[in-house]
Amino acid sequence: MTPKPVSETELRQWGSCLLNPSATLVDRSRALWGLRHAAEPLALELLADFVCNYVKPSPIANDLLQHEAAYCLGQRGNPEAIPYLLEAIRNDKHVVLIRHEAAEALAALSGCDGVNIDEIEKSLKEFANSSITELAETCQVGLKRIEWIKSKKTKHEASQSPCDLAVQFFPNTIDPAPSFTTDENYTDEQLRDLLMDPSKDLFTRFRAMFTLRDHVLQAIMDKTSPEKPASLLAEGLTAPGSALLRHEVAFVLGQLTVACTVPPLSTCVRQINEHPMVRHEAAEALGSILGELEGKFLTSNVKSSVPKEYENQARDVLKEFTKDKEPVVRESCVLALDVADYIASPEQFQYAAVPQN
């Protein structure tokens, strides 16, 4: 679907809101997502300006929003974002959350039309051995994805992959790793074991995770219970050896919005010794699930089968941790509650700012 055109005036209004430290976090976030979905080149420039040109102690800088903006630059699929993402990765004044997201965004662009994949590969290699674990691991996974992209052009792996199912559900999302091919025929339990095995390389564990996600989606398509693969996937919230992997598991659970994953996600948010990038992603996932549980998108017969305590637990945890000492966690809880309320509201249809003209 072609995005609705947005005037320069409105784009600049969104950009000004994003840069306004006096605006509410919610309004800045909605402006950010409006820019993400706008097709105009100016939207990319405004997002890139926010990511690249503001660092603490500037009051404009915000780790959560800048990492989301870096994510959006990768998901838009514009090669023009590459130099900005490289600038963000190389800026050691940025926290790891932003630099990692910029690296993941760079890797996401490697499969897009008009991109010099060899140049992206060279750039990712520059940081693949970084002393910052999350940045190094992000680049390592990205390099493996590039290897896969290059190999599938001769092996035709894409035609065998269940990724098409994910595209139906998440048409505007670029995954950091592909699912396994359908002819590999892993069981849910085998995928869980791969996901949890720290002796396996991260790319393999990521592929297991996304294949489990596809099994959940297939169950939803078949109108059977998705709880078994979703619960096995949620075990990945405690996967040993990689906070990067655990945070991606939380992100995927937020995509899927399966109610039975509320308890493990809540436990994750409560783990104050867990990496903030994992806890923040778990909080955002809870917001997505809460909105679905409370909203108009579930039919009455499905809703009646979902324990009410899932709704209560998700909302209670998010409210509790709006006062967390970690800024990225407490801000994620604030936004998660707003997203949940927005999804559940019958008057609203899209969280991002939308053009008014």
Short mmCIF file of C-alpha atoms in Angstrom, two decimals:
data_model
loop_
_atom_site.label_atom_id
_atom_site.label_comp_id
_atom_site.label_asym_id
_atom_site.label_seq_id
_atom_site.Cartn_x
_atom_site.Cartn_y
_atom_site.Cartn_z
CA MET A 1 0.00 0.00 0.00
CA THR A 2 1.40 3.39 -1.03
CA PRO A 3 1.76 5.79 1.91
CA LYS A 4 -0.37 8.91 1.83
CA PRO A 5 1.69 11.93 0.73
CA VAL A 6 2.76 14.24 3.53
CA SER A 7 3.39 17.93 2.99
CA GLU A 8 6.74 19.48 3.80
CA THR A 9 5.04 21.65 6.41
CA GLU A 10 3.65 18.66 8.25
CA LEU A 11 6.89 16.69 8.01
CA ARG A 12 8.77 19.60 9.54
CA GLN A 13 6.17 19.87 12.29
CA TRP A 14 6.79 16.21 13.14
CA GLY A 15 10.52 16.82 13.01
CA SER A 16 10.21 19.81 15.34
CA CYS A 17 8.14 17.78 17.78
CA LEU A 18 10.71 14.99 17.73
CA LEU A 19 13.45 17.48 18.61
CA ASN A 20 11.43 19.22 21.31
CA PRO A 21 12.54 18.09 24.79
CA SER A 22 9.51 19.87 26.26
CA ALA A 23 7.09 17.73 24.26
CA THR A 24 5.79 14.60 25.92
CA LEU A 25 7.58 11.34 25.24
CA VAL A 26 4.36 10.03 23.70
CA ASP A 27 4.04 12.94 21.26
CA ARG A 28 7.70 12.68 20.26
CA SER A 29 7.28 8.95 19.68
CA ARG A 30 4.20 9.41 17.51
CA ALA A 31 6.01 12.05 15.46
CA LEU A 32 8.93 9.65 15.02
CA TRP A 33 6.69 6.87 13.73
CA GLY A 34 4.92 9.30 11.43
CA LEU A 35 8.29 10.05 9.85
CA ARG A 36 9.07 6.35 9.62
CA HIS A 37 6.00 5.71 7.47
CA ALA A 38 6.27 8.84 5.32
CA ALA A 39 7.79 8.08 1.92
CA GLU A 40 9.26 11.53 1.34
CA PRO A 41 13.09 11.89 1.41
CA LEU A 42 12.72 14.72 3.91
CA ALA A 43 11.38 12.22 6.45
CA LEU A 44 14.61 10.26 6.21
CA GLU A 45 16.67 13.43 6.63
CA LEU A 46 14.74 14.43 9.74
CA LEU A 47 15.15 11.01 11.33
CA ALA A 48 18.85 10.97 10.45
CA ASP A 49 19.36 14.44 11.91
CA PHE A 50 17.86 13.26 15.20
CA VAL A 51 20.01 10.14 15.34
CA CYS A 52 23.29 11.71 14.31
CA ASN A 53 23.39 15.26 15.60
CA TYR A 54 22.34 15.03 19.24
CA VAL A 55 24.16 13.36 22.10
CA LYS A 56 23.95 13.82 25.84
CA PRO A 57 24.02 16.18 27.65
CA SER A 58 21.87 17.83 24.97
CA PRO A 59 18.28 17.83 26.26
CA ILE A 60 17.17 16.77 22.79
CA ALA A 61 19.06 13.47 23.02
CA ASN A 62 17.00 10.49 24.14
CA ASP A 63 18.39 6.96 24.04
CA LEU A 64 15.05 5.23 23.56
CA LEU A 65 13.78 7.51 20.81
CA GLN A 66 17.12 7.71 19.01
CA HIS A 67 17.45 3.93 18.96
CA GLU A 68 13.91 3.73 17.54
CA ALA A 69 14.83 6.30 14.91
CA ALA A 70 17.87 4.22 13.91
CA TYR A 71 15.61 1.18 13.63
CA CYS A 72 13.26 3.15 11.39
CA LEU A 73 16.11 4.20 9.10
CA GLY A 74 16.84 0.53 8.44
CA GLN A 75 13.23 -0.51 8.01
CA ARG A 76 12.45 2.20 5.46
CA GLY A 77 14.68 0.44 2.95
CA ASN A 78 16.39 3.60 1.67
CA PRO A 79 20.08 3.27 0.65
CA GLU A 80 20.43 6.98 1.39
CA ALA A 81 20.32 6.12 5.10
CA ILE A 82 23.62 4.23 4.99
CA PRO A 83 26.05 7.12 5.64
CA TYR A 84 23.92 8.34 8.54
CA LEU A 85 23.83 4.89 10.10
CA LEU A 86 27.59 4.57 9.76
CA GLU A 87 27.99 7.92 11.48
CA ALA A 88 25.81 6.72 14.37
CA ILE A 89 27.69 3.43 14.73
CA ARG A 90 31.03 5.23 14.85
CA ASN A 91 29.93 7.82 17.39
CA ASP A 92 31.22 6.50 20.71
CA LYS A 93 29.30 9.23 22.54
CA HIS A 94 26.14 7.28 21.77
CA VAL A 95 25.11 4.51 24.16
CA VAL A 96 25.34 0.92 22.96
CA LEU A 97 21.56 0.75 22.46
CA ILE A 98 21.76 3.33 19.68
CA ARG A 99 24.97 2.03 18.09
CA HIS A 100 23.69 -1.55 18.07
CA GLU A 101 20.41 -0.46 16.47
CA ALA A 102 22.26 1.52 13.82
CA ALA A 103 24.36 -1.57 13.02
CA GLU A 104 21.27 -3.75 12.81
CA ALA A 105 19.63 -1.17 10.55
CA LEU A 106 22.69 -1.14 8.31
CA ALA A 107 22.53 -4.92 8.02
CA ALA A 108 18.80 -4.71 7.27
CA LEU A 109 19.56 -2.54 4.25
CA SER A 110 21.99 -5.10 2.82
CA GLY A 111 19.24 -6.93 0.95
CA CYS A 112 17.58 -3.83 -0.49
CA ASP A 113 17.71 -2.74 -4.11
CA GLY A 114 20.38 -0.23 -5.00
CA VAL A 115 22.63 -1.09 -2.06
CA ASN A 116 26.32 -1.94 -2.38
CA ILE A 117 26.28 -5.05 -0.20
CA ASP A 118 30.07 -5.35 -0.25
CA GLU A 119 30.44 -1.89 1.26
CA ILE A 120 27.99 -2.75 4.03
CA GLU A 121 29.88 -5.98 4.66
CA LYS A 122 33.13 -4.03 4.95
CA SER A 123 31.57 -1.60 7.42
CA LEU A 124 30.12 -4.34 9.62
CA LYS A 125 33.50 -6.09 9.74
CA GLU A 126 34.93 -2.88 11.19
CA PHE A 127 32.94 -3.45 14.39
CA ALA A 128 32.53 -7.23 14.46
CA ASN A 129 35.32 -7.52 17.03
CA SER A 130 34.34 -4.51 19.10
CA SER A 131 34.90 -4.69 22.84
CA ILE A 132 31.22 -3.70 23.19
CA THR A 133 29.59 -7.12 23.12
CA GLU A 134 26.14 -6.10 21.87
CA LEU A 135 27.60 -4.05 19.02
CA ALA A 136 30.01 -6.82 18.02
CA GLU A 137 27.29 -9.47 18.08
CA THR A 138 24.95 -7.31 16.01
CA CYS A 139 27.63 -6.94 13.36
CA GLN A 140 28.43 -10.66 13.44
CA VAL A 141 24.78 -11.57 12.86
CA GLY A 142 24.60 -8.97 10.09
CA LEU A 143 27.65 -10.44 8.37
CA LYS A 144 26.11 -13.91 8.49
CA ARG A 145 22.95 -12.50 6.97
CA ILE A 146 24.99 -11.04 4.13
CA GLU A 147 26.58 -14.45 3.56
CA TRP A 148 23.09 -15.94 3.40
CA ILE A 149 21.86 -13.27 0.97
CA LYS A 150 24.80 -13.93 -1.33
CA SER A 151 24.36 -17.71 -1.17
CA LYS A 152 20.62 -17.75 -1.73
CA LYS A 153 21.07 -16.14 -5.13
CA THR A 154 22.49 -19.46 -6.31
CA LYS A 155 20.71 -21.86 -3.96
CA HIS A 156 17.22 -20.33 -4.39
CA GLU A 157 16.75 -20.69 -0.66
CA ALA A 158 14.21 -17.90 -0.52
CA SER A 159 11.69 -19.94 -2.48
CA GLN A 160 11.84 -22.66 0.17
CA SER A 161 11.63 -20.38 3.16
CA PRO A 162 8.56 -19.86 5.35
CA CYS A 163 9.44 -16.17 5.54
CA ASP A 164 6.57 -15.44 3.14
CA LEU A 165 4.20 -16.08 6.04
CA ALA A 166 5.95 -13.46 8.16
CA VAL A 167 5.74 -11.01 5.25
CA GLN A 168 1.96 -11.43 5.25
CA PHE A 169 1.76 -10.55 8.94
CA PHE A 170 4.57 -7.97 9.08
CA PRO A 171 4.87 -6.56 5.54
CA ASN A 172 7.06 -3.60 6.51
CA THR A 173 9.56 -5.43 8.71
CA ILE A 174 13.03 -6.65 7.71
CA ASP A 175 14.25 -9.47 9.95
CA PRO A 176 17.92 -9.58 11.03
CA ALA A 177 18.07 -13.29 10.13
CA PRO A 178 15.97 -15.59 7.92
CA SER A 179 13.93 -18.52 9.13
CA PHE A 180 15.18 -21.99 8.31
CA THR A 181 14.03 -23.47 5.03
CA THR A 182 10.88 -25.57 5.09
CA ASP A 183 12.71 -28.71 3.98
CA GLU A 184 14.80 -28.64 7.18
CA ASN A 185 11.60 -29.55 9.04
CA TYR A 186 12.61 -28.75 12.62
CA THR A 187 10.16 -29.52 15.41
CA ASP A 188 9.21 -26.84 17.91
CA GLU A 189 11.31 -28.55 20.56
CA GLN A 190 14.35 -28.79 18.31
CA LEU A 191 14.07 -25.09 17.53
CA ARG A 192 13.81 -24.26 21.22
CA ASP A 193 16.92 -26.33 21.89
CA LEU A 194 18.86 -24.50 19.17
CA LEU A 195 17.66 -21.16 20.50
CA MET A 196 18.84 -21.99 24.01
CA ASP A 197 22.19 -23.55 23.03
CA PRO A 198 25.10 -21.14 23.71
CA SER A 199 27.48 -23.43 21.81
CA LYS A 200 25.71 -22.55 18.55
CA ASP A 201 26.58 -19.41 16.65
CA LEU A 202 24.20 -16.49 17.12
CA PHE A 203 22.99 -16.52 13.53
CA THR A 204 21.80 -20.12 13.92
CA ARG A 205 20.06 -19.24 17.17
CA PHE A 206 18.41 -16.23 15.52
CA ARG A 207 17.19 -18.44 12.68
CA ALA A 208 15.72 -20.89 15.18
CA MET A 209 13.93 -18.02 16.89
CA PHE A 210 12.39 -16.70 13.68
CA THR A 211 11.37 -20.19 12.60
CA LEU A 212 9.57 -20.66 15.92
CA ARG A 213 7.87 -17.34 15.25
CA ASP A 214 6.73 -18.68 11.90
CA HIS A 215 5.33 -21.77 13.61
CA VAL A 216 3.27 -19.48 15.83
CA LEU A 217 2.04 -17.59 12.78
CA GLN A 218 1.16 -20.85 11.02
CA ALA A 219 -0.90 -21.93 14.03
CA ILE A 220 -2.73 -18.61 13.95
CA MET A 221 -3.37 -19.02 10.21
CA ASP A 222 -4.63 -22.57 10.80
CA LYS A 223 -6.85 -21.37 13.66
CA THR A 224 -5.15 -23.76 16.07
CA SER A 225 -3.59 -22.86 19.41
CA PRO A 226 -0.27 -20.99 19.09
CA GLU A 227 0.51 -21.44 22.78
CA LYS A 228 3.00 -24.30 22.48
CA PRO A 229 5.44 -22.68 20.02
CA ALA A 230 4.90 -19.28 21.66
CA SER A 231 5.75 -20.67 25.09
CA LEU A 232 8.85 -22.40 23.75
CA LEU A 233 9.88 -19.16 22.09
CA ALA A 234 9.37 -17.29 25.36
CA GLU A 235 11.91 -19.57 27.00
CA GLY A 236 14.40 -17.62 24.92
CA LEU A 237 13.95 -14.69 27.32
CA THR A 238 16.40 -16.59 29.53
CA ALA A 239 18.64 -17.82 26.70
CA PRO A 240 22.22 -17.97 28.00
CA GLY A 241 25.12 -16.10 26.50
CA SER A 242 23.58 -13.16 24.67
CA ALA A 243 21.52 -10.16 25.78
CA LEU A 244 21.19 -9.32 22.09
CA LEU A 245 19.37 -12.59 21.45
CA ARG A 246 17.14 -12.21 24.49
CA HIS A 247 16.12 -8.72 23.44
CA GLU A 248 15.24 -9.98 19.97
CA VAL A 249 13.09 -12.73 21.52
CA ALA A 250 11.20 -10.04 23.42
CA PHE A 251 10.73 -8.03 20.22
CA VAL A 252 9.32 -11.07 18.41
CA LEU A 253 6.94 -11.84 21.28
CA GLY A 254 5.69 -8.28 20.93
CA GLN A 255 5.02 -8.91 17.25
CA LEU A 256 3.05 -12.07 18.01
CA THR A 257 0.94 -10.79 20.94
CA VAL A 258 0.14 -14.27 22.29
CA ALA A 259 -1.41 -13.87 25.73
CA CYS A 260 0.34 -16.82 27.38
CA THR A 261 3.68 -15.00 27.05
CA VAL A 262 2.64 -12.24 29.46
CA PRO A 263 4.05 -14.03 32.56
CA PRO A 264 7.57 -14.62 31.15
CA LEU A 265 7.68 -11.10 29.71
CA SER A 266 6.59 -9.69 33.07
CA THR A 267 9.30 -11.68 34.81
CA CYS A 268 11.83 -10.28 32.35
CA VAL A 269 10.84 -6.67 33.06
CA ARG A 270 11.13 -7.37 36.79
CA GLN A 271 14.69 -8.72 36.45
CA ILE A 272 16.59 -5.62 37.50
CA ASN A 273 19.93 -7.33 36.83
CA GLU A 274 18.98 -8.06 33.22
CA HIS A 275 20.41 -5.85 30.48
CA PRO A 276 18.22 -2.73 30.02
CA MET A 277 17.92 -3.42 26.28
CA VAL A 278 16.18 -6.72 27.10
CA ARG A 279 13.92 -5.29 29.79
CA HIS A 280 12.87 -2.35 27.62
CA GLU A 281 11.96 -4.64 24.73
CA ALA A 282 9.97 -6.89 27.08
CA ALA A 283 8.07 -3.85 28.34
CA GLU A 284 7.18 -2.78 24.82
CA ALA A 285 6.04 -6.32 24.04
CA LEU A 286 3.75 -6.25 27.07
CA GLY A 287 2.22 -3.03 25.77
CA SER A 288 1.45 -4.61 22.41
CA ILE A 289 -0.12 -7.68 24.03
CA LEU A 290 -2.10 -5.59 26.50
CA GLY A 291 -3.56 -3.51 23.69
CA GLU A 292 -4.66 -6.63 21.86
CA LEU A 293 -6.21 -8.13 24.99
CA GLU A 294 -8.12 -4.97 25.83
CA GLY A 295 -8.92 -3.92 22.30
CA LYS A 296 -11.46 -4.47 19.62
CA PHE A 297 -9.30 -6.84 17.57
CA LEU A 298 -10.18 -9.97 19.55
CA THR A 299 -13.60 -11.50 18.99
CA SER A 300 -15.74 -12.08 22.03
CA ASN A 301 -15.38 -15.86 21.97
CA VAL A 302 -11.57 -15.65 21.82
CA LYS A 303 -11.45 -12.97 24.48
CA SER A 304 -13.53 -15.06 26.86
CA SER A 305 -10.93 -17.83 26.67
CA VAL A 306 -8.06 -15.55 27.72
CA PRO A 307 -7.54 -15.31 31.48
CA LYS A 308 -8.25 -11.81 32.74
CA GLU A 309 -5.16 -11.98 34.93
CA TYR A 310 -2.98 -11.66 31.82
CA GLU A 311 -4.40 -8.19 31.19
CA ASN A 312 -4.09 -7.23 34.83
CA GLN A 313 -0.55 -8.54 35.14
CA ALA A 314 0.68 -6.74 32.03
CA ARG A 315 -0.81 -3.40 33.05
CA ASP A 316 0.33 -3.72 36.67
CA VAL A 317 3.92 -4.49 35.69
CA LEU A 318 4.06 -1.61 33.22
CA LYS A 319 2.65 0.82 35.76
CA GLU A 320 5.07 -0.38 38.42
CA PHE A 321 8.15 0.08 36.26
CA THR A 322 7.30 3.56 34.97
CA LYS A 323 9.45 4.52 37.97
CA ASP A 324 12.38 2.21 37.20
CA LYS A 325 15.84 3.66 37.71
CA GLU A 326 16.83 2.79 34.12
CA PRO A 327 15.54 5.59 31.84
CA VAL A 328 15.10 3.34 28.81
CA VAL A 329 13.02 0.88 30.87
CA ARG A 330 10.75 3.41 32.55
CA GLU A 331 10.24 5.31 29.28
CA SER A 332 9.42 2.06 27.49
CA CYS A 333 6.79 1.34 30.13
CA VAL A 334 5.27 4.79 29.63
CA LEU A 335 5.12 4.29 25.87
CA ALA A 336 3.87 0.72 26.23
CA LEU A 337 0.90 1.87 28.29
CA ASP A 338 0.16 4.56 25.71
CA VAL A 339 0.41 2.08 22.84
CA ALA A 340 -1.89 -0.33 24.68
CA ASP A 341 -4.50 2.37 25.26
CA TYR A 342 -4.21 3.49 21.66
CA ILE A 343 -4.66 0.00 20.25
CA ALA A 344 -7.64 -0.61 22.50
CA SER A 345 -9.38 2.66 21.60
CA PRO A 346 -12.18 2.28 19.02
CA GLU A 347 -11.58 5.87 17.86
CA GLN A 348 -7.99 5.27 16.75
CA PHE A 349 -6.56 3.24 13.89
CA GLN A 350 -2.83 4.01 13.76
CA TYR A 351 -0.37 4.87 16.51
CA ALA A 352 1.94 6.99 14.37
CA ALA A 353 1.19 10.60 13.55
CA VAL A 354 -0.79 10.72 10.31
CA PRO A 355 -1.02 13.47 7.68
CA GLN A 356 -3.91 15.85 8.19
CA ASN A 357 -4.03 17.34 4.71
#
